[in-house]
XYZ file of C-alpha atoms in Angstrom:
704
model
C 7.464 11.627 17.014
C 9.538 13.158 13.916
C 11.940 16.251 14.918
C 14.750 18.086 13.488
C 18.049 18.715 15.522
C 19.180 22.345 15.967
C 22.129 21.757 17.548
C 24.042 19.295 20.167
C 24.297 20.609 23.809
C 26.302 17.845 25.311
C 27.974 14.466 24.205
C 29.553 12.353 26.951
C 32.218 9.657 26.576
C 29.813 7.195 26.575
C 27.912 8.440 23.924
C 24.839 9.579 25.939
C 23.871 12.804 23.829
C 21.687 15.810 24.734
C 20.361 17.924 21.630
C 17.849 21.010 21.215
C 15.379 19.644 18.923
C 12.365 21.500 16.899
C 9.185 19.386 15.884
C 7.105 20.842 12.880
C 4.835 23.466 14.078
C 5.895 23.175 17.626
C 8.288 24.888 20.150
C 11.947 23.946 20.631
C 12.720 20.958 23.245
C 15.552 19.083 24.900
C 15.952 15.323 23.902
C 18.643 13.008 25.517
C 19.823 9.379 25.296
C 22.487 7.475 24.080
C 19.830 6.422 21.031
C 21.058 10.078 19.820
C 24.462 8.792 19.392
C 26.076 10.581 15.892
C 23.181 12.819 15.226
C 23.864 15.946 13.519
C 22.272 19.328 13.444
C 19.977 19.428 10.391
C 19.004 15.839 10.385
C 15.363 14.718 10.802
C 14.791 11.775 13.144
C 11.521 9.713 14.164
C 12.258 9.446 17.862
C 10.479 7.283 20.531
C 10.658 7.913 23.989
C 8.895 9.684 26.861
C 8.667 13.077 28.649
C 9.894 13.533 31.979
C 11.183 16.657 34.068
C 14.756 17.290 34.495
C 16.203 19.493 37.551
C 18.580 21.269 35.027
C 17.040 21.279 31.515
C 13.326 21.290 32.627
C 10.948 19.430 30.424
C 12.921 16.653 28.435
C 12.113 13.731 25.931
C 14.372 10.965 26.892
C 15.011 8.920 23.744
C 14.851 5.155 23.868
C 15.178 4.722 19.828
C 15.840 6.926 16.863
C 15.693 6.715 13.360
C 16.690 8.862 10.702
C 14.100 10.328 8.001
C 14.596 12.352 4.958
C 13.230 15.875 5.789
C 9.762 16.189 3.803
C 8.869 19.821 4.478
C 10.323 23.002 3.103
C 11.765 24.518 6.390
C 13.176 21.181 7.451
C 14.968 20.627 3.945
C 16.333 23.999 4.357
C 17.965 23.422 7.751
C 19.146 20.028 6.433
C 21.116 21.372 3.550
C 22.002 24.837 5.506
C 23.479 22.758 8.699
C 26.834 21.786 6.695
C 25.930 18.444 6.390
C 26.375 18.399 2.717
C 29.701 20.033 1.859
C 29.603 22.808 -0.379
C 25.983 24.238 0.607
C 26.009 26.885 3.219
C 22.620 28.552 4.858
C 22.595 31.221 1.611
C 22.987 28.370 -1.113
C 20.425 26.121 1.006
C 17.790 28.811 0.728
C 18.437 29.274 -2.993
C 18.365 25.923 -3.670
C 14.918 24.955 -1.580
C 13.452 28.105 -3.078
C 13.987 27.094 -6.701
C 12.971 23.252 -6.155
C 10.728 23.273 -3.060
C 9.856 20.230 -1.582
C 11.372 18.216 -4.406
C 14.652 19.364 -3.593
C 16.403 16.108 -2.025
C 14.469 13.902 -5.075
C 16.220 16.332 -7.653
C 19.606 16.275 -5.912
C 19.000 12.337 -5.688
C 17.603 11.679 -9.091
C 18.290 14.505 -11.422
C 21.583 16.359 -9.967
C 22.141 18.116 -13.329
C 19.228 20.324 -12.498
C 21.225 21.787 -9.425
C 22.775 24.237 -12.635
C 19.524 25.692 -12.687
C 20.331 27.808 -9.479
C 22.427 30.804 -9.649
C 26.012 30.055 -8.294
C 26.004 26.454 -9.247
C 28.574 25.438 -12.007
C 29.808 22.314 -12.954
C 32.538 21.904 -9.895
C 30.231 22.955 -6.991
C 27.346 20.499 -8.441
C 30.006 17.591 -8.394
C 31.003 18.742 -4.950
C 27.456 18.529 -3.814
C 26.402 15.557 -5.362
C 29.660 13.402 -3.930
C 28.816 15.165 -0.470
C 25.123 13.643 -0.800
C 26.620 10.079 -1.977
C 29.087 10.171 1.154
C 26.107 10.927 3.434
C 23.882 8.064 1.920
C 26.431 5.572 2.464
C 27.513 6.722 5.981
C 23.780 6.889 7.005
C 23.390 3.049 5.511
C 26.461 2.154 7.149
C 25.229 3.342 10.675
C 22.298 1.144 10.240
C 24.833 -1.823 9.572
C 26.647 -1.105 12.893
C 23.330 -0.711 14.822
C 22.460 -4.148 13.510
C 25.917 -5.418 15.375
C 24.973 -3.367 18.418
C 27.792 -0.957 17.600
C 28.260 2.572 17.845
C 27.023 4.701 14.447
C 29.568 7.240 15.198
C 32.209 4.597 13.515
C 30.426 4.636 10.402
C 31.950 7.862 9.605
C 35.141 6.696 10.497
C 34.923 3.411 8.389
C 33.876 5.673 4.982
C 36.844 7.658 5.576
C 39.272 4.798 5.192
C 37.540 2.553 2.840
C 34.867 4.712 0.924
C 32.555 2.791 -1.230
C 34.304 -0.424 -0.158
C 33.314 0.139 3.451
C 30.090 -2.310 3.286
C 32.092 -4.996 1.376
C 34.954 -5.009 4.078
C 32.280 -5.351 7.330
C 31.111 -8.415 5.024
C 33.962 -10.110 3.911
C 37.086 -9.187 6.253
C 36.024 -6.930 9.457
C 39.366 -8.019 10.764
C 41.463 -5.370 8.632
C 39.875 -2.859 10.291
C 41.959 -3.230 13.183
C 44.749 -0.405 13.398
C 43.191 1.386 10.246
C 39.956 2.810 11.582
C 40.649 4.730 14.768
C 38.354 3.312 17.606
C 38.104 -0.127 16.257
C 40.320 -2.974 18.252
C 39.971 -6.500 18.047
C 37.061 -6.772 20.016
C 34.594 -4.389 17.937
C 35.903 -6.576 14.275
C 35.550 -9.592 16.096
C 32.027 -8.927 17.192
C 31.057 -8.135 13.521
C 33.200 -11.002 12.308
C 31.413 -13.267 14.778
C 28.133 -12.194 13.945
C 28.809 -12.271 10.245
C 29.484 -15.911 10.446
C 33.269 -16.357 10.545
C 33.989 -19.640 12.982
C 35.483 -19.036 16.066
C 38.447 -21.221 15.187
C 39.034 -19.550 11.884
C 43.182 -19.033 11.190
C 41.862 -15.389 10.111
C 40.560 -14.847 13.467
C 43.433 -16.110 15.490
C 45.984 -14.566 13.310
C 44.308 -11.157 13.851
C 44.030 -11.915 17.864
C 47.868 -12.772 18.087
C 48.529 -9.326 15.882
C 46.151 -7.330 17.990
C 48.106 -8.609 21.068
C 51.604 -7.479 19.847
C 50.115 -4.189 18.541
C 48.304 -3.512 21.973
C 51.703 -4.544 23.911
C 53.358 -1.527 21.847
C 50.301 1.121 22.352
C 49.668 0.166 25.940
C 53.135 -0.335 27.544
C 55.598 0.483 24.626
C 56.801 -3.103 24.126
C 59.001 -4.024 20.991
C 58.071 -7.416 21.361
C 56.114 -9.953 23.773
C 57.880 -13.244 25.033
C 56.344 -16.160 23.162
C 54.707 -17.633 26.409
C 53.136 -14.279 27.192
C 52.026 -13.793 23.633
C 50.173 -17.627 23.585
C 48.534 -16.933 27.181
C 46.967 -13.303 26.334
C 45.821 -14.660 22.984
C 44.197 -17.558 24.740
C 42.568 -15.297 26.914
C 41.271 -13.238 24.388
C 39.632 -15.332 21.908
C 39.313 -18.418 24.733
C 40.944 -20.911 22.154
C 43.515 -23.675 22.657
C 47.406 -22.411 22.473
C 48.426 -25.088 20.277
C 45.973 -23.916 17.799
C 47.209 -20.315 18.308
C 50.871 -21.507 17.873
C 49.882 -23.054 14.445
C 48.372 -19.668 13.493
C 51.720 -17.986 14.906
C 53.966 -20.290 12.583
C 52.034 -19.132 9.527
C 52.093 -15.392 10.493
C 56.203 -16.267 10.690
C 55.801 -17.700 7.319
C 53.973 -14.870 5.880
C 56.898 -12.380 7.093
C 54.398 -10.736 9.162
C 55.971 -11.494 12.518
C 59.364 -12.648 13.563
C 60.160 -15.217 16.350
C 63.527 -14.678 17.921
C 65.817 -15.746 20.917
C 66.574 -13.285 23.550
C 68.241 -13.973 26.629
C 67.240 -17.827 26.799
C 63.690 -17.343 25.850
C 61.676 -16.765 22.605
C 60.141 -13.624 21.861
C 57.857 -12.566 18.818
C 58.263 -9.239 17.175
C 55.733 -7.710 14.699
C 57.984 -7.610 11.449
C 58.127 -3.823 11.134
C 59.422 -3.290 14.808
C 61.945 -6.231 14.184
C 63.152 -4.355 11.328
C 63.394 -0.933 12.844
C 65.000 -2.148 15.925
C 67.650 -4.005 13.761
C 68.219 -1.101 11.640
C 68.799 1.593 14.399
C 71.105 -1.013 15.728
C 72.958 -1.008 12.282
C 72.925 2.983 12.276
C 74.410 3.211 15.700
C 77.174 0.782 14.841
C 78.183 2.596 11.602
C 78.063 6.005 13.603
C 80.303 4.589 16.281
C 82.833 3.219 13.946
C 83.018 6.314 11.634
C 85.866 8.551 11.545
C 85.101 11.862 12.787
C 84.744 15.163 10.734
C 85.460 17.236 13.912
C 88.554 14.779 15.300
C 91.675 17.210 15.293
C 90.498 20.140 15.343
C 91.666 22.354 17.871
C 89.076 23.803 20.600
C 88.961 25.888 23.428
C 86.988 25.120 26.882
C 84.589 27.254 28.443
C 86.346 28.155 31.887
C 83.106 28.744 33.348
C 81.889 25.369 32.875
C 81.731 22.826 35.901
C 83.981 19.810 35.892
C 81.455 17.333 34.699
C 80.110 19.768 32.023
C 83.773 19.854 30.535
C 83.939 16.351 30.574
C 80.569 16.354 28.395
C 82.139 18.905 26.180
C 85.420 16.798 25.533
C 83.098 13.512 24.737
C 80.861 15.512 22.416
C 83.473 17.095 20.423
C 85.957 13.502 20.222
C 83.083 10.729 19.898
C 80.967 10.471 16.949
C 77.770 9.251 19.569
C 77.884 10.502 23.138
C 75.016 11.004 25.414
C 74.333 14.117 28.015
C 72.077 13.171 30.808
C 70.944 14.827 34.327
C 68.419 16.203 36.211
C 66.939 19.733 36.184
C 69.104 22.631 37.149
C 72.254 20.644 36.399
C 73.236 22.644 33.403
C 72.674 20.592 30.473
C 71.331 23.639 28.250
C 74.397 25.572 29.143
C 76.619 22.623 28.049
C 74.847 22.319 24.795
C 75.200 26.067 24.368
C 79.163 25.762 25.000
C 79.481 22.912 22.856
C 77.835 24.492 19.876
C 80.058 27.269 20.210
C 83.178 25.381 20.260
C 81.943 23.333 17.160
C 81.231 26.941 15.450
C 84.627 28.513 16.492
C 86.391 25.342 14.975
C 84.855 26.342 11.695
C 82.168 23.514 11.959
C 78.271 23.525 11.697
C 75.651 22.635 14.360
C 72.104 21.749 14.081
C 69.774 21.606 17.242
C 66.661 19.585 16.968
C 63.925 18.146 19.310
C 60.896 15.785 19.074
C 58.272 18.321 19.509
C 57.879 21.776 18.441
C 57.601 23.344 21.854
C 60.823 21.209 22.892
C 62.308 22.882 19.968
C 61.552 26.290 20.955
C 62.682 25.828 24.657
C 65.964 24.403 23.554
C 66.370 27.686 21.137
C 65.530 30.158 24.098
C 67.767 28.421 26.556
C 71.026 28.365 24.078
C 70.201 31.329 21.984
C 70.641 29.276 18.672
C 68.186 28.261 16.264
C 66.569 24.865 16.594
C 63.814 22.764 14.969
C 61.864 19.545 15.178
C 63.287 16.270 14.062
C 60.523 15.927 11.996
C 61.088 19.143 10.235
C 64.752 18.412 9.918
C 64.155 15.246 8.316
C 61.623 16.890 6.040
C 64.240 19.281 4.952
C 66.624 16.657 4.391
C 64.336 14.928 1.948
C 65.865 15.749 -1.625
C 63.597 18.220 -3.744
C 63.245 18.499 -7.673
C 64.865 21.871 -7.409
C 68.434 22.380 -9.363
C 68.966 25.482 -7.173
C 72.526 25.159 -6.611
C 72.895 27.935 -4.056
C 70.545 26.563 -1.704
C 70.968 25.877 2.260
C 72.798 22.687 3.079
C 70.589 20.052 4.677
C 70.422 20.302 8.401
C 71.376 16.704 8.713
C 74.642 17.700 7.025
C 75.918 19.181 10.328
C 79.257 18.334 11.828
C 77.368 18.100 15.203
C 73.462 17.290 15.469
C 72.271 17.719 18.966
C 68.937 16.169 20.026
C 67.136 17.387 23.247
C 64.664 15.740 25.215
C 65.892 12.487 23.669
C 63.765 10.238 26.249
C 60.919 11.139 23.638
C 62.407 9.170 20.854
C 60.555 6.228 20.434
C 61.928 3.317 17.955
C 60.313 4.519 14.484
C 61.633 8.424 14.688
C 64.960 7.324 16.144
C 65.719 4.781 13.050
C 64.875 7.576 10.917
C 66.521 10.061 12.682
C 70.023 8.147 12.886
C 69.567 6.910 8.984
C 69.545 10.635 8.209
C 72.644 11.340 10.221
C 75.997 11.384 7.802
C 79.087 9.144 8.718
C 81.328 11.162 10.500
C 78.837 13.574 11.720
C 78.886 13.742 15.609
C 75.444 12.790 17.212
C 74.743 14.090 20.756
C 71.654 12.771 22.789
C 70.620 14.926 25.404
C 67.665 14.196 27.877
C 66.744 13.229 31.352
C 66.767 9.280 31.566
C 64.332 9.469 34.503
C 61.572 11.153 32.870
C 58.812 8.998 30.866
C 59.717 7.160 27.928
C 58.472 7.745 24.379
C 54.618 7.424 23.730
C 55.491 5.015 20.679
C 57.069 1.735 21.305
C 60.888 1.520 22.416
C 62.869 3.113 25.064
C 65.892 4.351 23.223
C 67.767 6.660 25.670
C 67.638 4.236 28.401
C 68.875 1.462 26.006
C 71.788 3.398 24.780
C 72.761 4.300 28.097
C 73.044 0.645 29.054
C 75.527 -0.031 26.371
C 79.053 0.633 27.928
C 80.643 1.481 24.545
C 78.414 4.594 24.230
C 80.280 7.700 25.716
C 77.903 9.655 28.434
C 78.359 11.977 31.125
C 75.720 12.518 33.887
C 75.706 15.882 35.289
C 74.935 15.767 38.869
C 76.065 19.315 39.962
C 72.782 21.497 40.835
C 73.953 25.088 40.295
C 73.308 27.664 43.068
C 70.730 29.405 41.157
C 68.530 26.545 40.500
C 69.171 25.019 44.094
C 66.814 27.504 45.888
C 64.031 26.100 43.165
C 61.214 24.465 45.268
C 60.341 22.595 41.836
C 64.022 21.725 41.365
C 64.287 20.436 44.976
C 61.248 18.344 45.041
C 62.032 16.866 41.435
C 65.352 15.576 42.862
C 64.095 13.927 45.910
C 61.258 12.179 43.558
C 63.998 11.236 41.605
C 65.919 9.702 44.553
C 62.602 7.726 45.755
C 61.920 10.387 48.668
C 58.895 12.356 49.467
C 59.363 16.182 48.671
C 58.871 18.367 51.814
C 55.195 19.089 52.443
C 53.411 20.885 52.053
C 56.086 22.517 49.995
C 58.076 26.185 49.066
C 59.669 28.042 46.629
C 57.142 27.087 43.738
C 56.444 23.716 44.673
C 53.088 23.000 46.671
C 50.938 20.056 47.753
C 47.125 20.709 48.801
C 45.742 17.814 50.437
C 42.203 17.290 49.430
C 40.463 13.504 49.901
C 37.800 13.681 47.727
C 38.227 13.179 44.157
C 35.449 14.821 43.095
C 36.521 18.120 45.224
C 40.019 17.644 43.661
C 38.963 18.188 40.373
C 36.666 21.059 41.756
C 39.873 22.340 43.335
C 41.925 21.979 40.241
C 39.670 23.558 37.770
C 39.250 26.616 40.437
C 43.047 27.149 40.734
C 43.528 27.173 36.978
C 40.609 29.190 35.889
C 40.538 31.921 38.733
C 43.073 31.593 41.622
C 46.475 31.380 40.202
C 45.480 33.804 37.274
C 44.143 36.429 40.197
C 47.159 35.755 42.416
C 49.891 36.101 39.422
C 48.143 38.525 37.156
C 48.203 36.357 34.379
C 45.551 35.036 31.751
C 44.269 31.573 32.568
C 46.294 30.289 29.540
C 49.513 30.422 31.225
C 48.125 27.854 33.477
C 48.356 24.196 32.280
C 46.530 21.249 33.672
C 48.356 18.090 33.658
C 46.584 14.603 34.494
C 48.143 11.411 35.188
C 44.787 9.488 33.943
C 42.611 10.422 31.026
C 39.472 9.062 32.036
C 37.592 9.713 35.404
C 36.497 12.684 37.615
C 40.133 13.772 37.469
C 40.954 12.522 33.853
C 41.936 15.220 31.090
C 38.364 14.552 29.655
C 36.453 15.570 32.493
C 38.340 18.311 33.786
C 39.329 19.524 30.244
C 35.858 19.706 29.125
C 34.696 21.596 32.432
C 37.426 24.116 31.817
C 36.379 24.748 28.002
C 32.831 25.561 29.332
C 34.196 28.000 31.506
C 36.830 29.622 29.517
C 35.180 29.126 26.144
C 31.590 28.626 26.511
C 29.085 27.735 23.391
C 27.973 30.970 22.186
C 24.482 30.935 19.867
C 25.861 33.239 17.128
C 29.330 31.355 16.766
C 29.355 28.081 15.217
C 30.984 24.806 16.696
C 31.265 21.321 15.738
C 30.999 17.917 18.084
C 33.223 15.282 16.788
C 32.244 12.255 19.240
C 32.521 13.779 22.676
C 34.680 16.714 21.813
C 33.428 19.949 20.558
C 35.766 22.758 18.923
C 34.826 26.461 19.155
C 36.989 29.053 17.831
C 39.808 30.051 20.495
C 40.048 26.529 21.661
C 43.775 25.694 21.841
C 44.472 22.286 20.324
C 47.351 19.831 19.553
C 47.705 17.409 16.915
C 48.294 13.935 18.072
C 49.457 12.386 14.860
C 52.155 13.647 12.643
C 50.407 14.988 9.036
C 53.309 15.825 6.396
C 50.652 16.593 3.865
C 49.495 19.345 6.187
C 53.286 20.187 7.804
C 51.887 19.455 11.366
C 53.657 17.219 13.983
C 52.418 15.513 17.278
C 52.824 17.801 20.186
C 52.740 21.009 18.226
C 50.139 23.348 19.393
C 47.707 25.700 17.721
C 44.336 27.861 17.941
C 41.073 27.185 16.485
C 40.670 30.276 14.360
C 36.942 29.440 12.589
C 34.639 26.479 12.231
C 33.121 26.390 8.988
C 29.961 24.112 8.802
C 29.494 24.716 4.798
C 33.013 23.422 4.074
C 32.889 20.722 6.988
C 36.186 21.811 8.339
C 38.009 23.966 11.161
C 40.609 26.483 10.168
C 43.701 26.247 12.831
C 46.115 29.118 13.311
C 49.630 27.250 14.480
C 51.912 28.892 17.180
C 54.051 29.751 14.064
C 51.254 31.474 12.272
C 50.320 29.101 9.405
C 46.573 28.378 8.768
C 45.931 24.977 8.481
C 42.481 23.060 7.670
C 41.171 20.004 9.320
C 38.244 18.304 7.922
C 35.688 17.240 10.061
C 36.692 13.733 9.282
C 40.035 14.346 10.737
C 39.273 15.817 14.379
C 40.616 12.647 15.950
C 43.847 13.685 15.071
C 43.566 16.789 17.185
C 43.011 17.199 21.189
C 42.006 20.234 23.467
C 44.740 21.552 25.512
C 42.782 22.683 28.473
C 43.983 19.299 30.348
C 46.458 17.179 28.950
C 48.006 13.993 30.088
C 51.468 14.299 31.516
C 53.043 12.072 28.331
C 51.593 15.234 26.103
C 53.279 17.482 27.964
C 57.004 15.952 27.732
C 59.620 18.649 26.203
C 57.045 21.263 27.037
C 57.603 23.779 30.126
C 54.696 25.806 31.477
C 55.133 29.152 33.692
C 52.167 27.161 36.129
C 51.259 23.817 36.258
C 48.330 22.360 38.108
C 47.856 18.651 38.387
C 45.157 16.312 40.245
C 46.791 13.424 42.210
C 44.030 10.843 43.527
C 44.216 7.010 43.738
C 41.918 6.143 41.295
C 41.668 2.707 39.103
C 44.130 1.571 42.077
C 46.568 3.891 41.467
C 47.818 2.195 37.959
C 49.217 5.323 36.523
C 51.040 6.661 39.735
C 54.439 6.091 38.841
C 57.625 7.776 40.043
C 58.644 8.856 36.266
C 55.217 10.205 35.813
C 55.372 12.571 39.088
C 58.983 13.411 38.032
C 57.958 14.203 34.626
C 54.835 16.574 35.866
C 56.836 18.488 38.343
C 59.713 19.376 35.923
C 57.358 20.748 33.304
C 56.467 23.701 35.621
C 58.885 27.061 35.436
C 57.435 29.191 38.087
C 54.958 27.210 40.310
C 53.457 23.507 40.371
C 50.819 22.585 42.422
C 49.707 19.057 43.436
C 46.152 18.885 44.559
C 44.949 15.691 45.930
C 45.317 12.370 48.689
C 48.648 12.234 50.482
C 48.769 8.449 49.880
C 48.522 8.996 46.199
C 51.505 11.321 46.276
C 53.356 8.381 48.481
C 52.374 5.694 46.037
C 53.756 7.812 43.134
C 56.902 8.182 44.888
C 57.493 4.376 45.783
C 56.145 2.839 42.151
C 58.819 2.337 39.630
C 56.869 0.748 36.928
C 57.463 -2.071 34.671
C 60.614 -2.238 32.170
C 59.744 -2.294 28.695
C 60.470 -5.281 26.416
C 63.031 -3.988 23.871
C 66.514 -5.874 22.464
C 68.381 -2.717 21.353
C 70.814 -3.029 24.114
C 71.532 -6.439 23.168
C 71.926 -5.935 19.692
C 74.063 -3.347 20.329
C 76.258 -5.344 22.679
C 76.610 -8.406 20.397
């Protein structure tokens, strides 16, 4: 039968989709199935399947096959154009266009679009916008058919078109391997399936090179490695494509000659870098060497020590004011922020200038609150350091021109950001890196803070004295025990609590109840003061499942309020979201948070209000760059602090994510209360397991 999509009800991660449909002249009904993946409200579909009964939805049509067709009736055409599928046409304009052209509307748009100007409120600009959006939709629909022929998800079509536009079909036909890393959701496996079914030979150099690069890129994304040992790279690539290692080695030599990878001797073994990772690591070592050897701009100036500082805090102040590069590290409650405030005050008293910065917006805001001084993100500092074209002689100095630059939460610095940061620090300025070396390393490749702590020539102080006002905190007590490899006192006290629940399904239910009902009621706060942190992304206790359930309870769908599904995520006004990629054009950065102010189907965008009050638009084709905040990973929470934290702790997937650093980072994100819910054996495992080391060469480069 043929039916039109009214709205999406639910989309699962495996693309199983539930939609409300209407057939011509009939009542609305529910249709469900993976064959509906990628359908949008307003589309007309030819469905194959069978009727059945569902315990929750009642009579339901289970779809086994789905084909998109052009809407033929006036109501269907009006619904199609008014759904927001064609950018520039909203419900009111759709009514006017269809009222003018009737059943010929789509034929006019397709073959004689100049006639659109016959409709009131459509000028040359609006007409061009409508035609462009119409052509995009046709191209994406054609791409969907091509992808379905390869047995791939039609959801990839819009993502491919966003990157390659009208060249998309040619790229799929001639070099699908270039999709890897360019199109979100396409890794080697998908590109390889397209290539092999298109006739690319299994032993093709193009294929083998793509596999080698994929293994190196995957090592950076999956484990934060900057390189792979040669033997490991050859083994992983051979396993991926089932080819002889000698053949792979030949393609690796070709990649080396093309300067796409670098093979280097390290600690008695050959290792392989992607060229950009090698260049960054070499550049970072060179910038550090430049700063370490520089003559200080502060040296020789008199300063007064803060008598209230502990001995190790005074030692940190001395190093920060006399060494051009120094590190201040230590656990919670040891006074890192107070020490930074004292150091900054001393520099300003000496007539110097200070810039405080951190990798994320929340970390910068927290640094400012703790020190009482203004702070900014590293990204904003670097953006303000870029020269502009204005000849304003009275403009403020760049924040990188300070005598002292303090970088808090330095464990979050990956290789790329650290390289850009240090390149912007002037010779002679002092750089103070502040962080907890026992926290998780950066999301991106590298382990910068830990690598620098392994270089004896770099001055450092580790604060170990826990101050009395912090010593009574159950959170801080638990954190220090976890850092030492000891189990916290159970079930807990003074802000730390462990609630034992054996069944993973019940763990999720309990976490959701605590976050949405129990803690807000007991503490008399709104649910947005409670943050759920999850070790895993998938599974019953992962961010996806728990986050979606919390969203449906706190911000459910409402018929009169527009919403938009992007893959398995739905965006509604009022949702709290977080960019997961830096976007310099929008001036938003990874880790900042914002609220969805509006969903605008006719413009095919959502409008955000950032925490600092700015309005930012994201197109429907850009929503992969956002994640919801209802439940986030521990990695995403780094640099942030929340009044109340709730976290599931279960031994799913063999406990692969349960590591001491992860648990330590999780616990230290809470200001007042942290509640861990789950299995006692999972807690034991997390305390016991240290995790693997990252492959980096920065320490060796600095030592040599």
